[in-house]
GROMACS .gro file of C-alpha atoms in nm:
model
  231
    1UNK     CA    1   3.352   0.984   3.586
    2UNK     CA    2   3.416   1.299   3.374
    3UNK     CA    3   3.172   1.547   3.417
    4UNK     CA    4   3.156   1.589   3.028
    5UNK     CA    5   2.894   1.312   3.029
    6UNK     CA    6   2.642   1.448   3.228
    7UNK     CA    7   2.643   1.770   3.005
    8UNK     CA    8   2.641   1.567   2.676
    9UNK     CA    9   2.360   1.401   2.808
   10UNK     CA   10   2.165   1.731   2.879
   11UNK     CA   11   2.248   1.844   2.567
   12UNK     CA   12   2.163   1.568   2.398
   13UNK     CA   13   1.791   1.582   2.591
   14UNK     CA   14   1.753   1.953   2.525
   15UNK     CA   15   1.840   1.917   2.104
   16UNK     CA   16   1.569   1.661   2.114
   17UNK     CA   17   1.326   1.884   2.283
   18UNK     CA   18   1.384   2.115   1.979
   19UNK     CA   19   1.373   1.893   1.727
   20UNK     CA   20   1.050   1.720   1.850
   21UNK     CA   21   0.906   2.058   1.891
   22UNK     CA   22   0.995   2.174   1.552
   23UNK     CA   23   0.921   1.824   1.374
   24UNK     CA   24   0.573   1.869   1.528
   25UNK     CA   25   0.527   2.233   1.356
   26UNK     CA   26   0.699   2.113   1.015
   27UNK     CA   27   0.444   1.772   1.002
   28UNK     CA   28   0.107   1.968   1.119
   29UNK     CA   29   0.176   2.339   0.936
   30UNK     CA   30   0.503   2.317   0.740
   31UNK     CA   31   0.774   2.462   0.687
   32UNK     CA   32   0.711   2.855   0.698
   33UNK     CA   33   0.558   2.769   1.139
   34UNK     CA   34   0.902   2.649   1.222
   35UNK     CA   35   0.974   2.985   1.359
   36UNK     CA   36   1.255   3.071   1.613
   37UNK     CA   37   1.000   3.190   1.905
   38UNK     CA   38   0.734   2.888   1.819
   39UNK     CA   39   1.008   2.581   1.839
   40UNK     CA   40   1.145   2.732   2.157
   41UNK     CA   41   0.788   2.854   2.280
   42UNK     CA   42   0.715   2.444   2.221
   43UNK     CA   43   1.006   2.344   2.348
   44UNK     CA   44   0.996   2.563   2.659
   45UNK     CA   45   1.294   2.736   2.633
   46UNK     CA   46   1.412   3.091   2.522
   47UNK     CA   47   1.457   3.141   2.155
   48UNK     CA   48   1.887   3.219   2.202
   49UNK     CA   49   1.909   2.859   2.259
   50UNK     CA   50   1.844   2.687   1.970
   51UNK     CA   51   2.144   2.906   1.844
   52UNK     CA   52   2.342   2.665   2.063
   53UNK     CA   53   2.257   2.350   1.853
   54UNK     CA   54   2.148   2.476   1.501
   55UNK     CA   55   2.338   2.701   1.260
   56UNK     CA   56   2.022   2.869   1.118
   57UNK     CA   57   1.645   2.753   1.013
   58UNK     CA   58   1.771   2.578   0.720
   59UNK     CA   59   1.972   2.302   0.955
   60UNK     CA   60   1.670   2.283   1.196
   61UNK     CA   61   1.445   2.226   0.935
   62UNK     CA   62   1.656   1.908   0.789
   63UNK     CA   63   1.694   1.760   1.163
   64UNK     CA   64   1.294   1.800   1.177
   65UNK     CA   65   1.260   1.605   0.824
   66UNK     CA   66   1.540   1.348   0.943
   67UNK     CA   67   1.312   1.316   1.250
   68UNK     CA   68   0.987   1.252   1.144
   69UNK     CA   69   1.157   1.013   0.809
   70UNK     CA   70   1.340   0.825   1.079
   71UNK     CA   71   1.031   0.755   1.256
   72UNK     CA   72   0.887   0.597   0.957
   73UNK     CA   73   1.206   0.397   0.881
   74UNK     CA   74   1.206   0.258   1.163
   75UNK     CA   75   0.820   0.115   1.150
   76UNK     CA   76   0.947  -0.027   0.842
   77UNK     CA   77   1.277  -0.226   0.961
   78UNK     CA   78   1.058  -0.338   1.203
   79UNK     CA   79   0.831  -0.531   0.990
   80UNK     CA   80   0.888  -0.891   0.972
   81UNK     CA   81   0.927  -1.082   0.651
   82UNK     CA   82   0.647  -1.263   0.498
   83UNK     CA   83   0.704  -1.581   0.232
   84UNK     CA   84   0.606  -1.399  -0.041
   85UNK     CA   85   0.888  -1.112  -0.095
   86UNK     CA   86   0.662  -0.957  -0.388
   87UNK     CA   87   0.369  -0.899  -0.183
   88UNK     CA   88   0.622  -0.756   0.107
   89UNK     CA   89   0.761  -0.529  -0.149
   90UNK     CA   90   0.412  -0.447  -0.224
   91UNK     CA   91   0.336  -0.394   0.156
   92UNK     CA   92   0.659  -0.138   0.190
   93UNK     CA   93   0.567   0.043  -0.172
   94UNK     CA   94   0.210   0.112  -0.004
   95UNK     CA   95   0.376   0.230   0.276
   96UNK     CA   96   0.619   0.490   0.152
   97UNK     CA   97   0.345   0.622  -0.045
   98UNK     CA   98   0.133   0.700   0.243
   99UNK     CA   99   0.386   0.816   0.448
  100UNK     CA  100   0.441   1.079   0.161
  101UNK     CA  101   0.083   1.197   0.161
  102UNK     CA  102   0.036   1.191   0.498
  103UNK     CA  103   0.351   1.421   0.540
  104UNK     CA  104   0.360   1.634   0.228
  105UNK     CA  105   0.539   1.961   0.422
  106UNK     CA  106   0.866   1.672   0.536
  107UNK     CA  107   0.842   1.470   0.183
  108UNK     CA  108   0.907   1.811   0.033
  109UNK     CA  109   1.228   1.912   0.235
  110UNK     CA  110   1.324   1.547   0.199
  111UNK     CA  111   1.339   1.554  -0.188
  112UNK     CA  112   1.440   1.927  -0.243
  113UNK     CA  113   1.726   1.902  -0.504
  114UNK     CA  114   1.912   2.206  -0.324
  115UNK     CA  115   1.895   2.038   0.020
  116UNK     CA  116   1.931   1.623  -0.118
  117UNK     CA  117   2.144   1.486   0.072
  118UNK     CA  118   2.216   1.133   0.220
  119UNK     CA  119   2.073   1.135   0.575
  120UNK     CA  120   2.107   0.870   0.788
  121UNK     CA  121   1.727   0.786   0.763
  122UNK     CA  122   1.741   0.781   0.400
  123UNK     CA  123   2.019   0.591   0.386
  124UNK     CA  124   1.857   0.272   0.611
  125UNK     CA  125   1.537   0.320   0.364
  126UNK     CA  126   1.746   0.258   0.057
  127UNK     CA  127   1.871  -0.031   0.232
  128UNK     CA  128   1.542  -0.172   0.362
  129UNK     CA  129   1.444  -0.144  -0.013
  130UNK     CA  130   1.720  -0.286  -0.138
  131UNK     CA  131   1.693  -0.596   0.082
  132UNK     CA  132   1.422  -0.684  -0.033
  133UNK     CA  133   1.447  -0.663  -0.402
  134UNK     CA  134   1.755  -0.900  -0.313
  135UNK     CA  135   1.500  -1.166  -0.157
  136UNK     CA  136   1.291  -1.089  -0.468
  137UNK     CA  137   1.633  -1.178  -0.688
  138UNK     CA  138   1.703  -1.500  -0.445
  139UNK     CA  139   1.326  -1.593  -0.564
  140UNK     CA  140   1.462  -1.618  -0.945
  141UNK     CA  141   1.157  -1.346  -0.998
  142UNK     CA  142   1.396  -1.057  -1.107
  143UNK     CA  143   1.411  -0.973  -1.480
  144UNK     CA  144   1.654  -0.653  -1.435
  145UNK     CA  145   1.969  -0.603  -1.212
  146UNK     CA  146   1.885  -0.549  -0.865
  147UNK     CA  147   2.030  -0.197  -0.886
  148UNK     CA  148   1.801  -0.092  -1.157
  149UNK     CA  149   1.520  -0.235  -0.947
  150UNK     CA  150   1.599  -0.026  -0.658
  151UNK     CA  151   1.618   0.317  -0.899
  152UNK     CA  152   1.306   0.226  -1.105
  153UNK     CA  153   1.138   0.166  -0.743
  154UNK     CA  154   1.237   0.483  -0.559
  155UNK     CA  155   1.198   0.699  -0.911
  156UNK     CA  156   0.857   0.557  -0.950
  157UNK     CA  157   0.770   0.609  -0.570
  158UNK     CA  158   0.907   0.981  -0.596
  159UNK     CA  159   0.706   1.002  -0.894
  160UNK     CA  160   0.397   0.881  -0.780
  161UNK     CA  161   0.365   1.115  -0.440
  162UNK     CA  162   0.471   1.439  -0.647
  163UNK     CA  163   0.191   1.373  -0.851
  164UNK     CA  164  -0.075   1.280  -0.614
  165UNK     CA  165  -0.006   1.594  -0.382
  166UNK     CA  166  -0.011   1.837  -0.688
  167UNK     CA  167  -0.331   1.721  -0.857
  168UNK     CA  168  -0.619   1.936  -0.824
  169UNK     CA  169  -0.909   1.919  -0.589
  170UNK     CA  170  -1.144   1.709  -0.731
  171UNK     CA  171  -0.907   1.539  -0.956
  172UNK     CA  172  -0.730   1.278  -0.707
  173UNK     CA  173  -0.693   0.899  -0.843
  174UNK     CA  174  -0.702   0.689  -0.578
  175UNK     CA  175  -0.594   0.410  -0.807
  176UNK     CA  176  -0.254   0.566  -0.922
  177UNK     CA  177  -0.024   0.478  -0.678
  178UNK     CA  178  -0.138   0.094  -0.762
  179UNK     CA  179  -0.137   0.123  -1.120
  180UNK     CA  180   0.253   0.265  -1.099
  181UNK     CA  181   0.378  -0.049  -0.899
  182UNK     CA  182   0.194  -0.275  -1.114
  183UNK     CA  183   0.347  -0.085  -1.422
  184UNK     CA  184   0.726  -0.121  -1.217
  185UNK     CA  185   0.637  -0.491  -1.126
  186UNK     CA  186   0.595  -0.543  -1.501
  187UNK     CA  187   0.925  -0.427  -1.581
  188UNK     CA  188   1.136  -0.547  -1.345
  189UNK     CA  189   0.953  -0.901  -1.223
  190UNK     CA  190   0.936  -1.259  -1.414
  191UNK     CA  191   0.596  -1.423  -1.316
  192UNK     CA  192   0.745  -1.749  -1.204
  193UNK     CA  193   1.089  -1.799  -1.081
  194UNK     CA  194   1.315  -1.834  -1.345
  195UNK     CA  195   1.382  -2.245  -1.457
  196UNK     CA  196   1.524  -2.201  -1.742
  197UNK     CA  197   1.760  -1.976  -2.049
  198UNK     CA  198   1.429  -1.850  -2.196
  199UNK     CA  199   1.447  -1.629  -1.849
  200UNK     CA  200   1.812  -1.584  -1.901
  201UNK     CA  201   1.777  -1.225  -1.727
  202UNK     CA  202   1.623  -1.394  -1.392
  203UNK     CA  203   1.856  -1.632  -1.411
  204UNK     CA  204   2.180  -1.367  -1.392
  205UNK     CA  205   2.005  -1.187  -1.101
  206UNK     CA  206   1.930  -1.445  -0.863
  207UNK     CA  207   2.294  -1.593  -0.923
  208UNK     CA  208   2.406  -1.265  -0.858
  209UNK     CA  209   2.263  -1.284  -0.522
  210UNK     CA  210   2.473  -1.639  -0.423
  211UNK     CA  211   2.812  -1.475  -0.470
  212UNK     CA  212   2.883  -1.372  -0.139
  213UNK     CA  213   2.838  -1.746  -0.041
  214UNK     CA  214   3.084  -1.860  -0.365
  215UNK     CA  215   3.387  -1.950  -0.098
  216UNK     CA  216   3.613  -2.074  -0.366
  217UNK     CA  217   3.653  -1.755  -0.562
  218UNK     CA  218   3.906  -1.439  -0.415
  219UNK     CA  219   3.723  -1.082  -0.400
  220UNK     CA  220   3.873  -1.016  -0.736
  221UNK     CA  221   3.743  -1.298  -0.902
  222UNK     CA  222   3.413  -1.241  -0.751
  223UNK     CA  223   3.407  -0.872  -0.838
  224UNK     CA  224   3.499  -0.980  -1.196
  225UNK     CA  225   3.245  -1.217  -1.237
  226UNK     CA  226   2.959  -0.965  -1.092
  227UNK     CA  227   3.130  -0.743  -1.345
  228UNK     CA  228   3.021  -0.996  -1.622
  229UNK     CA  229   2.720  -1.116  -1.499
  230UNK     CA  230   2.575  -0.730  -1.473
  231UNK     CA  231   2.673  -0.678  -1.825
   0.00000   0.00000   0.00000
């Protein structure tokens, strides 16, 4: 066996060391404690190291923020299904929020326009979100493409943390974050699955969601007929 894989492994064992250390300072003090000498004082090694995995702060500082976000994710994917895909979307809305106010310093990094990028973490969320606002489309319950679903979601999610961290002492509305998805449920949800033209909207989305299982049409002809159906 090469001998490569034994050091890969170390390394592998040591960058985690660092990044746990410095996701640790980032969650608990922010940004400005993830210091050279206090991620490798944490991480009990001697500050030249982390030289050997990370360019400069900046790059530490988004593997910290991919860290803790892929943490979170992963709570999330594990979360089993319930009947009702409104009340899960609900459940996963509720989430996100609190995982925003409970980690104001990473939410930060993780929406700064001059950092935004597509981590892996983000990536899986968008996905998790996007699966189910599909189930919700399956349901017949969607008025609106499931695209514009997923923006108006994340926009309104955004949104709704930025303005709960920023509001004064004193001023906090602990009914906000509710009000907001029941303001995005209005605009993107029928209240009963869709039966008929007069929901002609719900009626394009949740067809939308059998294509995939249309076995008679070619990838063109399916692409064309999304093409249609979103317009």
């Amino acid at each position: 066996m090469s001998s490569k894989a034994p050091n890969t492994q170390r390394r592998n064992v040591t960058r985690d060391r660092i990044v746990k250390a410095a996701a640790g300072l980032l969650r608990e003090q922010g940004a400005a404690a993830v210091t050279t000498r206090r991620v490798a004082h944490e991480a009990g090694l001697q500050p030249p190291a982390l030289y050997r995995f990370f360019q400069d702060k900046d790059d530490l500082l988004d593997a910290a923020a991919e860290h803790v976000f892929a943490e979170h994710v992963e709570g999330k994917q594990a979360t089993a299904p319930s009947d009702d895909p409104v009340e899960d979307l609900r459940a996963g809305w509720n989430t996100q929020i609190g995982f925003g106010l409970a980690n104001p310093y990473v939410y930060g990094l993780l929406l700064d326009p001059a950092r935004a990028r597509d981590t892996p973490a983000q990536v899986k969320g968008v996905r998790i979100l996007a699966e189910r606002v599909h189930r919700i489309a399956a349901a017949g319950r969607l008025r609106v493409s499931e695209e514009r679903a997923v923006n108006l979601i994340r926009a309104a999610g955004v949104g709704t943390v930025h303005t709960l961290l920023t509001l004064p002492p004193g001023q906090s509305d602990p009914h906000l974050a509710d009000a907001a998805f029941d303001a995005v449920a209005r605009a993107i949800l029928v209240d009963e699955p869709a039966v008929s033209a007069q929901d002609s909207a719900a009626v394009v989305a949740a067809f939308r969601t059998l294509l995939p299982e249309l076995s008679g049409l070619s990838k063109t002809e399916a692409a064309l007929l999304d093409e249609w159906l979103q317009r």
